[in-house]
Amino acid sequence: MAFEKFQLNGKTALITGAAGLLGIEHAVALLECGAAVVLTDINESALQEAKVMLSRSFDAKQIIVKIMDVSNRDSIQSVADDLVASEISISILVNNAAIDPKVKGEQGVLETSRLENFPLDQWNLQVAVGLTGAFLCSQVFGTAMANTGGGGVIINIASDLSVFSPDQRLYRKHGLSEDMQPVKPITYSVIKSGLVGMTRYLATYWADKGVRSNALSPGGVFNGQGEEFVQRLTNLIPLGRMASRDEYRAALQFLCSDASSYLNGQNIVMDGGRSSW
Ligand SMILES: NC(=O)c1ccc[n+]([C@@H]2O[C@H](COP(=O)([O-])OP(=O)(O)OC[C@H]3O[C@@H](n4cnc5c(N)ncnc54)[C@H](O)[C@@H]3O)[C@@H](O)[C@H]2O)c1
């Protein structure tokens, strides 16, 4: 049967940053394949809203929500302990949480996105969530997967910016001097490239225990961004448009299921062809 290998019945997937734009899409993707999902995030109200929304289309018993801060090992361990106590074992981990501060640019205000001014506390916070968070979750849940004997899957959500540098011309604001122009911060490139390195490391580390690891690198999702920005960005994309939020679902289903049983250590770049230009 063509789609038999996509079935995830009886499996439980944990998604970090699950209450955000793409986190919910990842949940839909996995629920569609029959998995149960543990949605984790620091935003409690958004998590509850996500559960209500998903329960309209899927069995609510398949959807568990847990507040979890990926930058805090105790918070992760406490969720892991709760799940063990409920006899739930995680065989799919989607490291999705990240902080992606919006590029602003204001007259007369020090432009802190620029490398010259980038605050160390922002570096530390963003790395703690986007990179250290993926390490800590992989350490806790990946170790458990390796020890069960049943194997598992770790997916790191990177970005097209894991394979090329941000084109800072996209973020330019009219009327601002060069030293005031906002940029995509250095953290984003470092974190997303780091996730690809982590993916390769994990892919070999627990391969003998049946734990596979791959990265999914989405291009920009249209979410009401300004017309000028969208025009500039879509000029760089051969398909001529940004992604719809649901366009990564099928890739996640492939990566998390036996449909990709021989894929390990790869970075799947879905960017409308942007990196081909
Ligand atoms: N949206 C895009 O265009 C796009 C493009 C490429 C890559 N990505 C990547 O996809 C992933 C999801 O992006 P998104 O657009 O859904 O972002 P989002 O900001 O909508 O969601 C991120 C979620 O992470 C949560 N979070 C923040 N700090 C946390 C912490 N310490 N612990 C746990 N959760 C925390 C937030 O509360 C939020 O719900 C990110 O890794 C992002 O870099 C997004």
XYZ file of C-alpha atoms and ligand atoms in Angstrom:
321
model
C 0.000 0.000 0.000
C 1.418 3.373 -1.060
C 0.805 5.283 2.166
C 1.129 2.476 4.702
C 4.634 3.581 5.647
C 3.352 7.021 6.661
C 1.190 5.547 9.423
C 2.152 6.637 12.931
C -0.589 4.838 14.860
C 0.538 3.991 18.383
C 3.420 6.509 18.297
C 3.661 9.650 20.388
C 5.417 12.762 19.120
C 6.609 15.658 21.247
C 6.761 19.075 19.584
C 8.524 22.065 21.130
C 7.281 25.605 20.520
C 4.086 23.841 19.499
C 1.754 26.785 20.106
C 3.350 28.917 17.382
C 2.607 29.308 13.696
C 4.355 26.173 12.428
C 4.151 24.152 15.661
C 0.417 23.731 15.180
C 0.966 22.659 11.569
C 3.456 20.018 12.711
C 0.804 18.781 15.169
C -1.820 18.532 12.407
C 0.642 16.634 10.217
C 1.394 14.042 12.882
C -2.208 13.700 14.064
C -3.272 13.097 10.439
C -0.906 10.099 10.386
C -2.445 8.693 13.556
C 0.182 9.742 16.118
C -0.652 11.148 19.540
C 1.014 14.499 20.155
C 2.473 16.197 23.205
C 2.356 19.916 22.510
C 4.887 21.829 24.585
C 5.518 25.569 24.812
C 6.139 28.322 27.373
C 2.954 30.105 26.298
C 0.204 28.432 28.328
C -2.794 30.284 26.882
C -1.649 29.683 23.292
C -1.148 25.994 24.120
C -4.696 25.706 25.450
C -6.041 27.487 22.360
C -4.073 25.101 20.144
C -5.584 22.117 21.930
C -9.132 23.470 21.544
C -8.542 24.196 17.874
C -6.980 20.799 17.103
C -9.671 18.961 19.085
C -12.254 20.163 16.560
C -10.654 17.939 13.929
C -8.885 15.243 15.954
C -9.572 13.073 18.996
C -8.777 15.221 22.054
C -7.375 12.136 23.825
C -4.564 12.142 21.268
C -3.540 15.681 22.256
C -1.629 16.370 25.453
C -0.370 19.831 26.364
C 2.561 20.560 28.694
C 4.201 23.794 29.613
C 7.892 23.303 28.938
C 10.770 25.755 28.635
C 13.340 24.218 26.302
C 16.081 26.386 27.736
C 15.614 24.857 31.183
C 16.722 21.259 31.687
C 14.622 20.818 34.855
C 11.515 21.899 32.972
C 12.213 19.328 30.235
C 13.027 16.566 32.741
C 9.845 17.283 34.672
C 7.740 16.831 31.501
C 9.689 13.659 30.673
C 9.018 12.305 34.198
C 5.281 13.136 33.934
C 5.070 11.299 30.636
C 6.850 8.237 32.020
C 4.474 8.262 35.010
C 1.583 8.225 32.517
C 3.278 5.379 30.612
C 3.735 7.541 27.536
C 6.965 7.080 25.620
C 8.106 9.580 23.040
C 9.358 8.113 19.774
C 9.292 11.323 17.703
C 10.839 14.609 18.825
C 10.346 17.778 16.787
C 12.750 20.495 17.934
C 10.831 23.509 16.649
C 11.010 26.192 19.372
C 12.901 29.352 18.494
C 12.907 33.053 19.132
C 12.744 34.987 15.888
C 12.591 38.664 16.820
C 10.833 40.713 14.173
C 13.112 43.031 12.194
C 11.964 46.568 13.111
C 14.170 49.552 12.312
C 13.269 52.880 13.961
C 14.559 56.393 13.499
C 16.810 57.605 16.305
C 16.904 54.298 18.199
C 20.111 52.241 18.384
C 19.556 49.402 15.897
C 20.328 46.431 18.105
C 19.789 43.835 15.359
C 23.059 44.992 13.752
C 26.149 42.965 14.532
C 28.016 45.996 15.927
C 25.292 46.572 18.545
C 23.860 43.094 19.057
C 23.352 42.608 22.830
C 25.018 39.641 24.470
C 21.873 38.905 26.485
C 19.907 38.532 23.212
C 22.614 36.241 21.824
C 22.449 34.120 24.977
C 18.644 33.972 25.047
C 18.194 33.103 21.384
C 20.948 30.474 21.430
C 19.517 29.046 24.681
C 16.124 28.488 23.065
C 16.963 27.665 19.439
C 20.152 25.647 19.848
C 20.717 24.642 23.475
C 16.996 23.844 23.708
C 17.279 21.358 20.845
C 20.351 19.818 22.499
C 18.629 19.466 25.892
C 15.444 17.965 24.421
C 17.506 15.573 22.312
C 19.538 14.661 25.387
C 16.456 13.874 27.475
C 14.064 12.371 24.905
C 16.690 11.005 22.504
C 18.424 9.117 25.301
C 15.097 7.576 26.262
C 14.447 6.587 22.614
C 17.886 4.989 22.370
C 17.349 3.068 25.616
C 13.908 1.641 24.789
C 15.205 -0.475 21.933
C 12.385 0.770 19.740
C 14.377 3.571 18.136
C 12.894 6.895 17.187
C 13.122 10.033 15.128
C 14.518 13.472 15.928
C 13.616 16.319 13.572
C 15.282 19.692 13.920
C 13.391 22.591 12.356
C 16.121 24.752 10.868
C 15.552 27.299 8.072
C 16.626 28.090 4.524
C 19.057 30.388 6.344
C 20.913 27.230 7.395
C 22.271 27.029 3.850
C 22.750 30.664 2.846
C 23.309 34.012 4.486
C 20.406 36.408 5.027
C 20.028 38.895 2.184
C 19.965 42.012 4.342
C 18.558 44.087 1.457
C 15.216 42.433 2.242
C 14.946 44.237 5.553
C 15.934 47.768 4.490
C 13.774 50.684 5.636
C 13.438 53.902 3.664
C 14.998 57.013 5.139
C 17.368 55.320 7.595
C 21.132 55.745 7.465
C 23.317 52.652 6.885
C 24.195 52.263 10.547
C 20.484 52.373 11.456
C 19.316 49.774 8.917
C 17.801 46.706 10.619
C 19.148 43.286 9.728
C 18.357 39.643 10.338
C 20.542 39.025 13.393
C 23.631 36.853 13.391
C 22.035 34.513 15.932
C 19.569 33.194 13.353
C 22.313 32.011 10.988
C 24.398 30.573 13.806
C 21.492 28.709 15.415
C 20.105 27.271 12.187
C 23.529 26.185 10.900
C 24.234 24.731 14.333
C 21.039 22.692 14.177
C 22.193 21.110 10.925
C 25.483 20.150 12.581
C 23.567 18.732 15.539
C 21.372 16.768 13.134
C 24.417 15.088 11.560
C 25.928 14.378 14.969
C 22.723 12.797 16.292
C 22.237 10.841 13.053
C 25.421 8.899 13.703
C 25.422 8.884 17.487
C 22.358 6.693 18.039
C 22.138 5.093 14.574
C 22.877 1.670 16.066
C 19.918 2.194 18.426
C 17.546 2.935 15.546
C 17.288 6.662 16.232
C 17.336 8.697 13.012
C 17.768 12.447 12.845
C 17.060 14.854 10.003
C 16.548 18.586 9.655
C 13.714 20.340 7.847
C 14.621 23.788 6.560
C 11.581 25.843 5.644
C 11.623 29.009 3.615
C 9.567 32.004 4.727
C 5.897 31.414 5.476
C 3.438 34.098 4.410
C 1.822 35.457 7.544
C 0.626 38.936 6.674
C 4.064 40.522 6.165
C 4.154 43.934 4.472
C 3.714 44.132 0.709
C 7.142 45.605 -0.003
C 8.946 42.919 1.989
C 6.944 40.156 0.324
C 7.699 41.614 -3.120
C 11.426 41.781 -2.412
C 11.505 38.251 -0.995
C 9.409 36.614 -3.682
C 11.728 38.113 -6.315
C 14.405 35.831 -4.848
C 12.231 32.708 -4.991
C 11.936 30.840 -8.306
C 8.374 29.735 -7.470
C 7.591 33.438 -7.045
C 5.806 33.220 -3.703
C 6.264 32.582 -0.017
C 5.129 29.260 1.494
C 1.673 28.643 2.904
C 1.799 27.582 6.521
C 0.488 24.086 5.707
C 3.017 23.314 2.953
C 5.534 21.655 5.277
C 3.100 19.118 6.685
C 3.731 16.401 4.111
C 7.497 16.721 4.509
C 7.186 16.279 8.264
C 4.977 13.230 7.759
C 7.644 11.745 5.486
C 10.505 12.587 7.857
C 8.784 11.264 10.988
C 7.517 7.999 9.521
C 8.947 4.808 8.054
C 8.434 6.378 4.624
C 11.884 7.908 5.246
C 13.377 4.875 7.018
C 16.692 5.150 5.089
C 17.023 8.941 5.384
C 19.387 9.998 8.161
C 21.521 13.066 8.838
C 20.062 15.170 6.000
C 18.842 18.729 5.782
C 15.719 18.931 3.630
C 15.582 22.473 2.276
C 12.068 23.510 1.183
C 12.510 27.045 -0.059
C 10.594 27.306 -3.337
C 13.951 26.975 -5.072
C 15.518 30.064 -3.462
C 18.813 28.294 -2.728
C 19.029 27.163 -6.363
C 19.394 30.724 -7.610
N 7.664 31.018 10.075
C 8.615 30.968 9.153
O 8.560 31.653 8.102
C 9.816 30.086 9.366
C 10.732 29.937 8.305
C 11.843 29.123 8.508
C 12.028 28.500 9.720
N 11.116 28.674 10.712
C 11.371 27.978 11.979
O 10.242 27.215 12.315
C 10.121 27.150 13.736
C 8.756 27.648 14.142
O 8.586 28.975 13.681
P 7.225 29.772 13.875
O 7.121 30.697 12.732
O 6.115 28.819 14.172
O 7.583 30.631 15.173
P 6.619 31.166 16.310
O 7.306 32.332 16.913
O 5.216 31.341 15.770
O 6.595 29.973 17.354
C 7.668 29.699 18.209
C 7.100 29.149 19.497
O 8.204 28.877 20.365
C 7.786 29.196 21.678
N 8.940 29.409 22.548
C 9.713 30.517 22.670
N 10.621 30.356 23.636
C 10.438 29.101 24.127
C 11.067 28.339 25.149
N 12.058 28.854 25.894
N 10.617 27.072 25.376
C 9.587 26.570 24.660
N 8.931 27.245 23.703
C 9.360 28.493 23.434
C 6.935 30.444 21.515
O 6.080 30.646 22.643
C 6.177 30.140 20.223
O 4.924 29.527 20.492
C 11.273 27.998 14.292
O 12.350 27.170 14.594
C 11.592 28.918 13.133
O 12.894 29.411 13.185
C 10.021 29.446 10.567
